[in-house]
Amino acid sequence: MSAPKTESVRKIGDTILKLENISLAFGGVKALTDISFDVREHEIRAIIGPNGAGKSSMLNVINGVYHPQQGTITFHGDVRHNMRPHDAASQGIARTFQNIALFKSMSVLDNIMTGRTLKMKANFIEQALWIGRARREEFAQRAKVEQVIDFLEIQHIRKTPVGRLPYGLQKRVELARALAAEPTLLLLDEPMAGMNVEEKQDMCRFILDVNEQYGTTIVLIEHDMGVVMDISDRVVVLDYGKKIGDGTPAEVRGNKAVIDAYLGVAH
Amino acid sequence: MFYREAGQFKTSYQADAAIFPIRQDRVAIAAVLVIAYAVIPLAATPYIFSALLIPCLILALAALGLNILTGYAGQLSLGHAAFMAIGAFASYNFMLRVPGMPILLAFVCGGLCAAGIGILFGLPSLRIRGFYLAVATLAAQFFIVWCLAKVGWFSNYSSSGVITAQAIVILGYTFDTPTAKYLLVLTIVAVMALAAKNMARSNIGRQWMAVRDMDVAAEVIGIRLVYAKLLAFAVSSFYAGVAGALYAYAYLGTVEPEAYNLDLSFRILFMIIIGGVGTVLGSFLGSAFIVLLPIMLNFTMQFMEQTLHLSIPMSAASNLELMVFGGLIIFFLIVEPHGLARLWQIAKEKLRLWPFPH
Ligand SMILES: Nc1ncnc2c1ncn2[C@@H]1O[C@H](COP(=O)(O)OP(=O)(O)O)[C@@H](O)[C@H]1O
Ligand SMILES: [Mg+2]
């Protein structure tokens, strides 16, 4: 991460990600049907909807884990075809998972260091001999990782294997790993699920801080409507794989279809 | 009280990322090297060199290779002895067919040939995993050894299939005594172990472990699975290839396919299970353990017969080794999957707190 800027760099800009007519099916199951929406630079874009609505599938489409049968994805002006997840990563997309996907037996530090993997250029022979670039990069990237560790306030667990951490902290470490990649687009799949109120507040603060200080564009899946209404700029609502609403939190809240499908049911 | 980090504050990332961050560990490593290079050559007998130390070091190198693949990168292989065979036969043929070939270069070329074939047999790992991958590597074991035995060119059409390895001559010095061979093997193994340790603490080591722990997340963070997996196969097979060449040249004195059978593959696998999966130290502990076990058992039996006048039936004696092996494997798989290296770690942690446990 670059040094935190004192004033906010957050000023919603142009569209950086555009999804048009995305359809995705697994065998007979239609996970997504003809979905279009866009994401603008520096905004926090929420995706909401009941379980099984296709929210996680949507994120998987954006970062290349799933390839939709139909539709186009335009990122930074380029149309992407069947992109692999690591290509998405090298274009600046990072994410966290609904079910924590950390490297369980590695320490917190090593997990976050993997977030810097694309910044390291030394080949394996330099690494085996621990010479030149390999050494220099290791220390330079470590310094960057320490900034992320400070930012997320996890200094005390640096050397702990992540498998031993409580759930809430694991979620935070996963965010740290994604942030270490210095993404331009950050995808968060239910970052607050299963957390207590205090942990949720912390997580909210971190998400807002990332967005404000680094200007990172965030696409966020979240169930807690209070949180969504508070922190997001615009919201997409999915239900049974279809888009049934799109707009500011206030607009979405007033949308009849949304109230029937989701808000009405959940509350 | 004595083994601890107290007072050793790390003031830089350099110090924290050092290969042995704790001073006592550095002292221990230095002591091991002094013993290995200075004390043992003076103290050991030729028998101890040829029957214990040399095979122990060579098999530790092979186990290290398997540990890179299985322990670090999480790809199971049951065919590691076959990659050793490739290293041995390739070295032999380089020595035979390239005039003036330096033997160390022949070992490296043997390792590289093994690496190439290792990549080839690693290709299935891009599609399959777990049990099915293990079966694919088992196929490699049988196919490669069969191939080396059947195609006469590899053994220079020797009628028996068993060929005498060329003498080890480096810069005009012939390594023909057990002590000389031991020192050569020790040096090669120490250098390669250091390289393995460096890889383990660098980006590539983290990439391997990430692929092992959660491959989807690894790819999403930007790790190329194809590169990470195939490189693990290549590096691992390179280590096996060099170990195989040393096995032929410094231990057996002959090059023969049968020496590299499935049995050896399993012994190497047992070494990393007992020694510790995913640690460099574990490869050495496991190798020492498995080389020493039969000798220790023999010793115990002799002791029981001679001193206690217990007569042990021959059949029981020969099966005892297998039974102890089996029991230990099950013990480690169930109770301590991280092997002796982990037990060592726990002992160190206890020592760090001793004598104040809280
Ligand atoms: N890998 C997969 N294979 C088969 N079906 C899947 C897969 N991933 C998601 N689905 C299906 O797609 C639908 C949407 O799932 P998901 O995107 O996880 O929903 P959400 O995140 O909104 O709860 C569900 O019916 C689910 O069963
Ligand atoms: Mg989901």
XYZ file of C-alpha atoms and ligand atoms in Angstrom:
653
model
C 0.000 0.000 0.000
C 1.171 3.497 -0.656
C 1.380 5.713 2.384
C -2.069 6.724 3.558
C -3.056 10.027 2.145
C -4.275 12.597 4.577
C -7.215 13.861 2.591
C -9.737 11.563 1.002
C -9.027 10.505 -2.567
C -12.568 9.334 -2.872
C -14.392 11.008 -5.687
C -16.562 8.710 -7.702
C -15.249 8.597 -11.228
C -15.985 6.869 -14.512
C -17.169 3.327 -15.034
C -14.270 0.882 -14.652
C -16.173 -2.382 -14.786
C -19.120 -3.060 -17.006
C -21.056 -6.317 -17.106
C -23.494 -6.773 -19.964
C -26.096 -9.494 -20.318
C -24.221 -12.034 -18.218
C -25.747 -15.509 -18.108
C -24.198 -18.408 -16.246
C -25.584 -21.908 -15.792
C -24.317 -25.051 -14.097
C -25.878 -27.864 -16.042
C -29.557 -27.112 -15.704
C -29.191 -24.650 -12.824
C -29.316 -21.068 -13.989
C -27.150 -19.191 -11.506
C -27.273 -15.870 -13.388
C -29.649 -14.748 -16.095
C -29.029 -11.770 -18.333
C -27.486 -9.506 -15.743
C -26.058 -6.089 -16.545
C -24.632 -3.504 -14.213
C -21.585 -1.325 -13.883
C -19.101 -0.288 -11.229
C -17.597 3.189 -11.081
C -14.145 4.080 -9.934
C -13.775 4.652 -6.161
C -17.338 3.641 -5.309
C -18.613 1.006 -2.897
C -21.046 -1.134 -4.819
C -23.108 -3.627 -2.863
C -24.723 -6.785 -4.193
C -27.597 -8.051 -2.102
C -30.161 -10.804 -2.440
C -31.431 -13.926 -0.705
C -29.325 -17.089 -0.381
C -28.728 -18.780 -3.704
C -29.520 -15.598 -5.620
C -26.240 -15.801 -7.504
C -24.219 -13.165 -5.651
C -21.096 -15.258 -5.128
C -21.348 -16.516 -8.676
C -21.330 -12.903 -9.815
C -18.019 -12.246 -8.049
C -16.629 -15.468 -9.478
C -17.527 -14.244 -12.941
C -15.824 -10.900 -12.335
C -12.507 -12.399 -11.315
C -12.466 -15.255 -13.773
C -13.189 -18.256 -11.531
C -16.359 -18.897 -13.567
C -16.776 -18.155 -17.240
C -20.282 -17.048 -18.209
C -21.916 -18.710 -21.199
C -23.154 -15.346 -22.412
C -22.388 -11.693 -21.955
C -19.396 -9.406 -21.993
C -17.223 -8.059 -19.232
C -15.374 -4.811 -19.835
C -12.700 -3.863 -17.331
C -10.800 -0.606 -17.765
C -12.113 -0.386 -21.305
C -10.946 -3.853 -22.420
C -13.389 -6.643 -23.167
C -12.234 -9.836 -21.463
C -12.712 -13.327 -22.747
C -12.378 -16.394 -20.553
C -9.883 -14.745 -18.293
C -8.105 -16.884 -15.692
C -8.177 -15.761 -12.052
C -4.456 -14.985 -12.015
C -4.890 -12.716 -15.036
C -7.619 -10.905 -13.148
C -5.191 -10.600 -10.240
C -2.504 -9.117 -12.451
C -5.027 -6.566 -13.709
C -5.603 -5.416 -10.152
C -8.593 -7.430 -8.944
C -8.368 -8.996 -5.474
C -11.026 -10.668 -3.377
C -12.067 -12.462 -0.243
C -14.313 -15.512 -0.074
C -17.593 -16.271 1.611
C -16.061 -19.319 3.273
C -12.649 -18.183 4.392
C -10.041 -19.337 1.901
C -6.815 -18.707 3.772
C -3.743 -20.914 3.615
C -4.440 -22.668 6.886
C -1.047 -23.991 7.863
C 0.869 -20.830 6.973
C 1.440 -17.942 9.352
C -0.504 -14.705 9.093
C 2.609 -13.020 7.744
C 3.162 -15.639 5.035
C -0.491 -15.506 4.047
C -0.314 -11.774 3.570
C 3.048 -12.060 1.794
C 1.373 -14.222 -0.858
C -0.664 -11.127 -1.649
C 2.577 -9.561 -2.918
C 3.398 -12.469 -5.170
C 2.758 -10.551 -8.375
C 5.188 -7.841 -7.320
C 8.069 -10.287 -7.022
C 10.165 -10.763 -10.120
C 13.099 -12.878 -8.923
C 13.201 -16.333 -10.513
C 13.432 -19.494 -8.460
C 17.187 -19.851 -8.943
C 17.804 -16.424 -7.445
C 15.495 -17.451 -4.622
C 17.286 -20.771 -4.080
C 20.620 -18.971 -3.886
C 19.099 -16.095 -1.909
C 20.946 -13.542 -3.997
C 20.331 -10.188 -5.651
C 16.735 -9.516 -6.513
C 15.379 -12.353 -4.368
C 16.774 -10.891 -1.140
C 15.970 -7.296 -1.970
C 12.407 -8.079 -2.987
C 11.758 -10.155 0.084
C 12.615 -7.237 2.357
C 10.938 -4.572 0.236
C 7.712 -6.593 0.081
C 7.908 -7.375 3.771
C 7.938 -3.657 4.500
C 4.787 -3.219 2.394
C 3.118 -6.105 4.173
C 3.935 -4.566 7.546
C 2.017 -1.459 6.472
C -1.045 -3.585 5.787
C -0.580 -5.346 9.118
C -0.475 -1.986 10.895
C -3.467 -0.725 8.953
C -5.622 -3.692 9.978
C -4.205 -3.795 13.512
C -3.059 -7.400 13.470
C 0.552 -6.912 14.614
C 0.139 -9.241 17.567
C -0.775 -12.291 15.479
C 1.843 -11.853 12.749
C 3.548 -15.192 13.377
C 0.467 -17.245 14.278
C -0.655 -19.993 11.889
C -4.021 -18.780 10.604
C -5.700 -22.098 11.397
C -5.380 -21.264 15.099
C -7.108 -17.871 14.873
C -10.730 -17.191 15.754
C -13.134 -16.714 12.869
C -13.347 -12.929 13.048
C -9.583 -12.496 12.887
C -9.324 -14.937 10.006
C -11.726 -12.757 8.056
C -9.492 -9.804 8.790
C -6.364 -11.655 7.681
C -8.093 -12.570 4.456
C -8.836 -8.905 3.875
C -5.181 -8.158 4.619
C -4.020 -10.646 2.015
C -6.283 -9.062 -0.584
C -5.164 -5.547 0.374
C -1.505 -6.538 0.163
C -2.010 -6.924 -3.569
C -2.846 -3.190 -3.757
C -5.912 -3.894 -5.868
C -7.776 -1.287 -7.871
C -10.914 -3.400 -7.558
C -11.616 -5.288 -4.352
C -14.333 -7.936 -4.219
C -15.613 -8.852 -0.751
C -17.936 -11.827 -0.341
C -19.864 -11.409 2.912
C -16.936 -9.971 4.883
C -19.049 -9.571 8.006
C -20.979 -12.831 7.991
C -20.825 -14.646 11.294
C -19.229 -11.754 13.169
C -20.379 -10.175 16.395
C -21.451 -6.543 16.492
C -18.064 -5.247 17.538
C -16.214 -7.182 14.861
C -18.725 -5.962 12.301
C -18.096 -2.373 13.300
C -14.358 -2.871 12.968
C -14.749 -4.459 9.576
C -17.029 -1.640 8.401
C -14.470 0.888 9.479
C -11.675 -0.937 7.642
C -13.707 -1.150 4.450
C -14.540 2.535 4.576
C -10.912 3.399 5.384
C -9.606 1.393 2.457
C -12.048 3.093 0.188
C -11.306 6.575 1.516
C -7.553 6.435 1.952
C -6.565 4.384 -1.057
C -9.499 5.087 -3.330
C -10.003 1.356 -3.865
C -13.186 0.469 -5.710
C -15.122 -2.118 -3.727
C -17.806 -4.586 -4.722
C -19.340 -5.993 -1.586
C -21.809 -8.766 -0.874
C -23.506 -8.333 2.458
C -26.614 -9.591 4.212
C -26.833 -7.036 6.977
C -29.117 -4.422 5.431
C -28.128 -1.801 7.954
C -24.512 -2.111 6.914
C -25.330 -2.089 3.221
C -27.465 1.029 3.500
C -24.788 2.757 5.559
C -21.681 2.179 3.559
C -22.585 1.571 -0.054
C -22.978 4.140 -2.789
C -25.091 1.964 -5.050
C -26.752 -1.415 -4.663
C -27.577 -4.227 -7.092
C -30.330 -6.590 -5.995
C -30.391 -10.159 -7.285
C -33.085 -12.758 -6.862
C -33.049 -16.231 -8.417
C -30.202 -15.159 -10.674
C -32.033 -12.143 -12.041
C -31.441 -8.487 -11.364
C -34.506 -6.980 -9.733
C -33.127 -3.681 -8.556
C -30.246 -1.279 -9.028
C -29.636 2.169 -7.588
C -28.757 4.140 -4.491
C -29.686 2.571 -1.157
C -32.671 4.898 -0.911
C -33.910 3.995 -4.382
C -33.504 0.294 -3.755
C -35.297 0.518 -0.450
C -38.291 2.049 -2.171
C -38.367 -0.477 -5.011
C -41.492 -2.623 -4.887
C -39.959 -5.745 -6.415
C -37.074 -5.565 -3.991
C -39.317 -5.197 -0.999
C -41.364 -8.194 -2.089
C -38.427 -10.427 -2.897
C -35.976 -9.607 -0.214
C -36.492 -6.846 2.254
C -40.003 -7.914 3.028
C -38.927 -11.484 3.619
C -35.797 -10.784 5.588
C -37.335 -8.322 7.995
C 16.095 -21.157 30.152
C 18.935 -21.260 27.699
C 17.087 -21.809 24.470
C 15.164 -18.653 23.888
C 14.906 -15.472 21.965
C 14.973 -13.196 24.992
C 17.227 -10.242 24.468
C 17.606 -11.079 20.784
C 15.471 -8.271 19.427
C 15.108 -8.196 15.724
C 15.586 -4.683 14.517
C 15.124 -5.313 10.829
C 13.145 -7.504 8.471
C 16.500 -8.889 7.363
C 17.127 -10.314 10.804
C 13.573 -11.599 11.095
C 13.704 -13.353 7.736
C 17.149 -14.826 8.392
C 17.499 -18.496 7.618
C 17.961 -19.384 11.282
C 16.487 -16.453 13.204
C 17.350 -17.726 16.688
C 20.985 -17.592 17.746
C 20.922 -21.001 19.431
C 19.780 -22.521 16.146
C 22.685 -20.930 14.336
C 25.043 -22.298 16.956
C 23.477 -25.739 16.623
C 23.848 -25.722 12.838
C 27.458 -24.610 13.120
C 28.087 -27.403 15.616
C 26.483 -29.983 13.329
C 28.682 -28.817 10.454
C 31.837 -28.952 12.557
C 30.973 -32.463 13.710
C 30.083 -33.570 10.195
C 33.220 -32.154 8.603
C 35.829 -32.477 11.345
C 34.860 -34.960 14.025
C 33.162 -37.709 12.027
C 35.910 -38.113 9.389
C 38.360 -38.737 12.225
C 36.125 -40.939 14.343
C 34.049 -43.084 12.019
C 35.015 -46.460 10.641
C 34.733 -47.358 6.946
C 31.727 -49.514 7.813
C 29.917 -46.587 9.402
C 30.631 -44.447 6.361
C 29.490 -46.976 3.782
C 26.600 -48.573 5.597
C 25.240 -45.638 7.555
C 26.367 -42.125 6.841
C 26.556 -42.178 3.059
C 23.167 -43.832 2.433
C 21.627 -41.736 5.166
C 22.747 -38.483 3.528
C 21.826 -39.592 0.025
C 18.374 -40.774 1.041
C 17.888 -37.567 3.003
C 18.498 -35.702 -0.258
C 15.937 -37.849 -2.046
C 13.490 -37.333 0.829
C 14.121 -33.606 0.620
C 13.163 -33.770 -3.045
C 9.945 -35.601 -2.247
C 9.268 -33.201 0.605
C 9.418 -30.252 -1.793
C 6.787 -31.891 -3.951
C 4.583 -33.532 -1.346
C 5.282 -31.591 1.831
C 5.490 -28.106 0.382
C 3.463 -28.238 -2.819
C 1.001 -30.910 -1.674
C 1.350 -33.208 -4.703
C 1.691 -36.853 -3.684
C 4.227 -38.982 -5.548
C 4.762 -42.721 -5.270
C 7.348 -42.819 -8.024
C 10.263 -40.946 -6.602
C 12.766 -43.776 -6.925
C 12.181 -43.749 -10.675
C 13.399 -40.157 -10.864
C 16.469 -41.229 -8.913
C 17.016 -43.933 -11.522
C 16.847 -41.362 -14.302
C 19.486 -39.278 -12.539
C 21.763 -42.290 -12.180
C 21.399 -43.561 -15.735
C 21.619 -40.102 -17.272
C 24.810 -39.355 -15.317
C 26.244 -42.680 -16.436
C 25.500 -41.979 -20.068
C 26.850 -38.436 -19.931
C 30.088 -39.799 -18.450
C 30.197 -42.570 -21.020
C 29.354 -40.646 -24.146
C 30.662 -37.126 -23.596
C 34.467 -37.090 -23.652
C 36.026 -35.220 -20.764
C 32.718 -34.794 -18.947
C 33.360 -33.521 -15.399
C 31.517 -35.788 -12.984
C 29.838 -32.999 -11.032
C 28.460 -31.644 -14.290
C 27.257 -35.153 -15.124
C 25.372 -35.231 -11.805
C 23.798 -31.873 -12.596
C 22.839 -33.078 -16.081
C 21.410 -36.235 -14.517
C 19.345 -34.044 -12.226
C 18.188 -31.944 -15.163
C 17.098 -35.018 -17.126
C 15.120 -36.178 -14.099
C 13.610 -32.687 -13.848
C 12.517 -32.809 -17.485
C 10.855 -36.194 -17.118
C 9.451 -35.031 -13.773
C 7.682 -32.149 -15.511
C 6.258 -34.591 -18.030
C 4.855 -36.863 -15.324
C 3.720 -33.784 -13.411
C 1.375 -32.741 -16.213
C -1.506 -34.904 -14.894
C -1.343 -32.917 -11.640
C -2.846 -29.989 -13.529
C -6.045 -31.982 -13.937
C -6.160 -34.597 -11.206
C -5.207 -34.748 -7.580
C -5.025 -36.936 -4.510
C -5.491 -40.624 -5.080
C -5.618 -40.414 -8.872
C -2.403 -38.408 -9.036
C -0.737 -40.955 -6.760
C -1.738 -43.679 -9.197
C -0.338 -41.682 -12.114
C 3.014 -41.364 -10.330
C 2.908 -45.066 -9.585
C 2.631 -45.611 -13.316
C 5.749 -43.443 -13.722
C 7.580 -45.680 -11.272
C 6.881 -48.842 -13.236
C 7.178 -47.367 -16.695
C 10.514 -45.628 -16.131
C 12.232 -48.558 -14.432
C 10.886 -50.937 -17.079
C 12.120 -48.614 -19.805
C 15.619 -48.330 -18.326
C 15.827 -52.108 -18.041
C 14.445 -52.877 -21.502
C 16.125 -50.292 -23.711
C 19.692 -51.523 -24.052
C 21.139 -48.159 -25.019
C 20.668 -46.821 -21.487
C 22.923 -49.484 -19.981
C 25.289 -49.476 -22.982
C 24.003 -52.960 -23.950
C 25.582 -54.623 -20.926
C 24.435 -58.230 -20.838
C 23.591 -58.369 -17.136
C 21.949 -54.942 -16.975
C 24.194 -54.111 -14.049
C 26.952 -51.684 -14.870
C 29.840 -50.463 -12.812
C 29.718 -46.750 -12.142
C 32.691 -44.748 -13.339
C 35.156 -43.563 -10.714
C 34.486 -40.185 -9.141
C 37.365 -37.944 -10.157
C 37.248 -34.222 -9.447
C 40.173 -32.004 -10.469
C 42.437 -35.005 -10.649
C 41.531 -36.309 -7.190
C 39.854 -39.704 -7.066
C 37.152 -40.073 -4.445
C 37.604 -43.769 -3.786
C 37.807 -44.057 0.002
C 34.654 -44.093 2.126
C 35.805 -40.908 3.877
C 36.323 -39.053 0.614
C 32.972 -40.189 -0.747
C 31.311 -39.185 2.498
C 32.770 -35.686 2.372
C 31.716 -35.252 -1.247
C 28.171 -36.442 -0.554
C 27.994 -34.304 2.578
C 28.993 -31.195 0.661
C 26.518 -31.731 -2.162
C 23.712 -32.525 0.264
C 24.503 -29.536 2.490
C 24.502 -27.119 -0.454
C 21.237 -28.503 -1.816
C 19.608 -28.472 1.614
C 20.566 -24.821 1.968
C 19.031 -24.081 -1.421
C 15.848 -25.898 -0.382
C 15.679 -23.902 2.827
C 16.080 -20.694 0.813
C 13.305 -21.645 -1.563
C 11.081 -22.559 1.374
C 11.398 -19.088 2.909
C 11.037 -17.215 -0.390
C 8.186 -16.416 -2.667
C 8.293 -19.779 -4.435
C 8.018 -21.648 -1.141
C 4.983 -19.604 -0.173
C 3.473 -20.225 -3.600
C 3.906 -23.982 -3.157
C 2.356 -23.957 0.294
C -0.492 -21.777 -0.948
C -1.218 -24.239 -3.744
C -1.117 -27.064 -1.201
C -3.442 -25.371 1.292
C -6.063 -23.869 -1.044
C -5.413 -23.857 -4.763
C -8.397 -21.728 -5.809
C -7.400 -18.942 -3.437
C -3.803 -19.243 -4.628
C -4.833 -18.647 -8.204
C -7.088 -15.764 -7.248
C -4.217 -13.986 -5.505
C -2.168 -14.244 -8.695
C -0.262 -17.525 -8.438
C -0.016 -19.464 -11.685
C -0.952 -23.008 -10.728
C 0.662 -24.481 -13.832
C 3.969 -22.804 -13.063
C 3.945 -23.533 -9.336
C 3.005 -27.197 -9.704
C 5.308 -28.014 -12.583
C 8.196 -26.186 -10.941
C 7.616 -28.279 -7.833
C 7.804 -31.412 -9.960
C 10.938 -30.143 -11.700
C 12.827 -29.095 -8.568
C 11.740 -32.198 -6.698
C 12.818 -34.490 -9.523
C 16.106 -32.626 -9.837
C 16.834 -33.373 -6.192
C 15.812 -36.987 -6.733
C 17.985 -37.226 -9.845
C 21.096 -35.965 -8.082
C 20.352 -38.254 -5.141
C 19.950 -41.173 -7.540
C 23.289 -40.435 -9.200
C 24.992 -40.254 -5.802
C 23.251 -43.475 -4.786
C 24.826 -45.209 -7.763
C 28.234 -43.540 -7.722
C 28.952 -43.020 -4.030
C 26.942 -45.807 -2.404
C 26.255 -48.815 -4.640
C 29.122 -48.444 -7.075
C 26.842 -49.862 -9.744
C 24.072 -48.482 -11.921
C 21.098 -50.824 -12.120
C 17.363 -50.270 -12.550
C 16.410 -52.743 -9.848
C 18.002 -50.621 -7.153
C 15.327 -47.994 -7.762
C 12.212 -50.075 -7.280
C 8.877 -49.287 -5.694
C 10.260 -50.359 -2.349
C 12.707 -47.457 -2.388
C 9.926 -45.043 -3.388
C 7.952 -46.147 -0.367
C 10.931 -45.904 1.947
C 11.438 -42.310 0.869
C 7.764 -41.589 1.416
C 7.970 -43.124 4.900
C 10.977 -40.938 5.626
C 9.029 -37.758 5.100
C 6.011 -39.067 6.979
C 8.116 -40.050 9.981
C 10.549 -37.148 9.704
C 8.029 -34.439 9.039
C 6.079 -33.381 5.982
C 6.937 -29.897 4.790
C 10.175 -29.355 6.674
C 13.786 -29.549 5.527
C 14.902 -30.872 8.900
C 12.300 -33.638 8.750
C 13.857 -35.081 5.609
C 17.107 -35.622 7.498
C 15.488 -36.934 10.659
C 13.336 -39.342 8.676
C 16.251 -40.625 6.660
C 18.411 -41.123 9.734
C 15.562 -42.883 11.450
C 14.844 -45.296 8.631
C 18.485 -46.094 7.942
C 19.178 -46.606 11.633
C 16.044 -48.543 12.564
C 17.029 -51.960 11.136
C 20.473 -51.638 12.690
C 19.069 -50.704 16.049
C 16.600 -53.572 15.915
C 19.345 -55.988 15.032
C 21.403 -54.711 17.885
C 18.520 -55.088 20.326
C 17.849 -58.627 19.178
C 21.480 -59.612 19.574
C 21.479 -58.081 22.991
C 18.364 -59.985 23.967
C 19.757 -63.257 22.728
C 23.238 -62.971 24.154
C 22.664 -61.204 27.431
C 19.192 -62.289 28.360
C 19.433 -65.662 26.609
C 16.078 -65.171 25.010
C 15.794 -67.054 21.787
C 13.828 -65.276 19.132
C 12.535 -67.294 16.211
C 14.062 -66.274 12.901
C 10.704 -65.609 11.281
C 9.711 -63.194 14.024
C 13.042 -61.432 13.780
C 12.747 -60.757 10.080
C 9.169 -59.581 10.419
C 9.860 -57.396 13.387
C 11.317 -54.648 11.245
C 8.219 -54.538 9.073
C 5.952 -54.549 12.090
C 7.782 -51.726 13.795
C 7.729 -49.767 10.545
C 4.024 -50.260 10.047
C 3.260 -49.317 13.620
C 5.331 -46.163 13.406
C 3.769 -45.048 10.134
C 0.306 -45.455 11.594
C 1.384 -43.680 14.761
C 2.738 -40.689 12.880
C -0.141 -40.481 10.433
C -2.678 -40.452 13.232
C -0.967 -38.882 16.209
C 1.638 -36.548 14.774
C 1.211 -35.926 11.060
C 4.095 -33.473 11.145
C 6.535 -36.122 12.259
C 9.741 -35.991 14.229
C 10.448 -32.432 13.117
C 7.262 -31.320 14.845
C 8.142 -33.222 18.005
C 11.489 -31.439 17.910
C 9.664 -28.124 17.501
C 7.441 -28.871 20.485
C 10.467 -29.804 22.557
C 12.082 -26.503 21.601
C 8.965 -24.553 22.534
C 8.915 -26.269 25.904
C 12.581 -25.527 26.324
C 11.979 -21.895 25.492
C 9.594 -21.601 28.417
C 11.517 -23.840 30.795
C 11.773 -23.596 33.753
C 8.861 -21.168 33.962
C 6.001 -22.813 32.122
C 3.732 -19.757 32.245
N -19.724 -24.510 -8.698
C -21.073 -24.655 -8.765
N -21.599 -25.778 -9.283
C -22.935 -25.941 -9.344
N -23.824 -25.026 -8.951
C -23.368 -23.886 -8.421
C -21.955 -23.632 -8.301
N -21.788 -22.402 -7.757
C -23.018 -21.926 -7.545
N -23.977 -22.790 -7.947
C -25.418 -22.586 -7.897
O -25.698 -21.295 -8.334
C -26.723 -20.693 -7.563
C -26.222 -19.380 -6.994
O -25.263 -19.654 -5.973
P -24.410 -18.528 -5.279
O -23.819 -17.663 -6.328
O -23.475 -19.177 -4.361
O -25.522 -17.730 -4.474
P -25.376 -16.683 -3.294
O -23.938 -16.324 -3.135
O -26.212 -15.525 -3.728
O -25.940 -17.315 -2.079
C -27.133 -21.699 -6.505
O -28.279 -22.365 -6.959
C -25.952 -22.652 -6.467
O -26.380 -23.934 -6.123
Mg -22.692 -16.576 -1.593
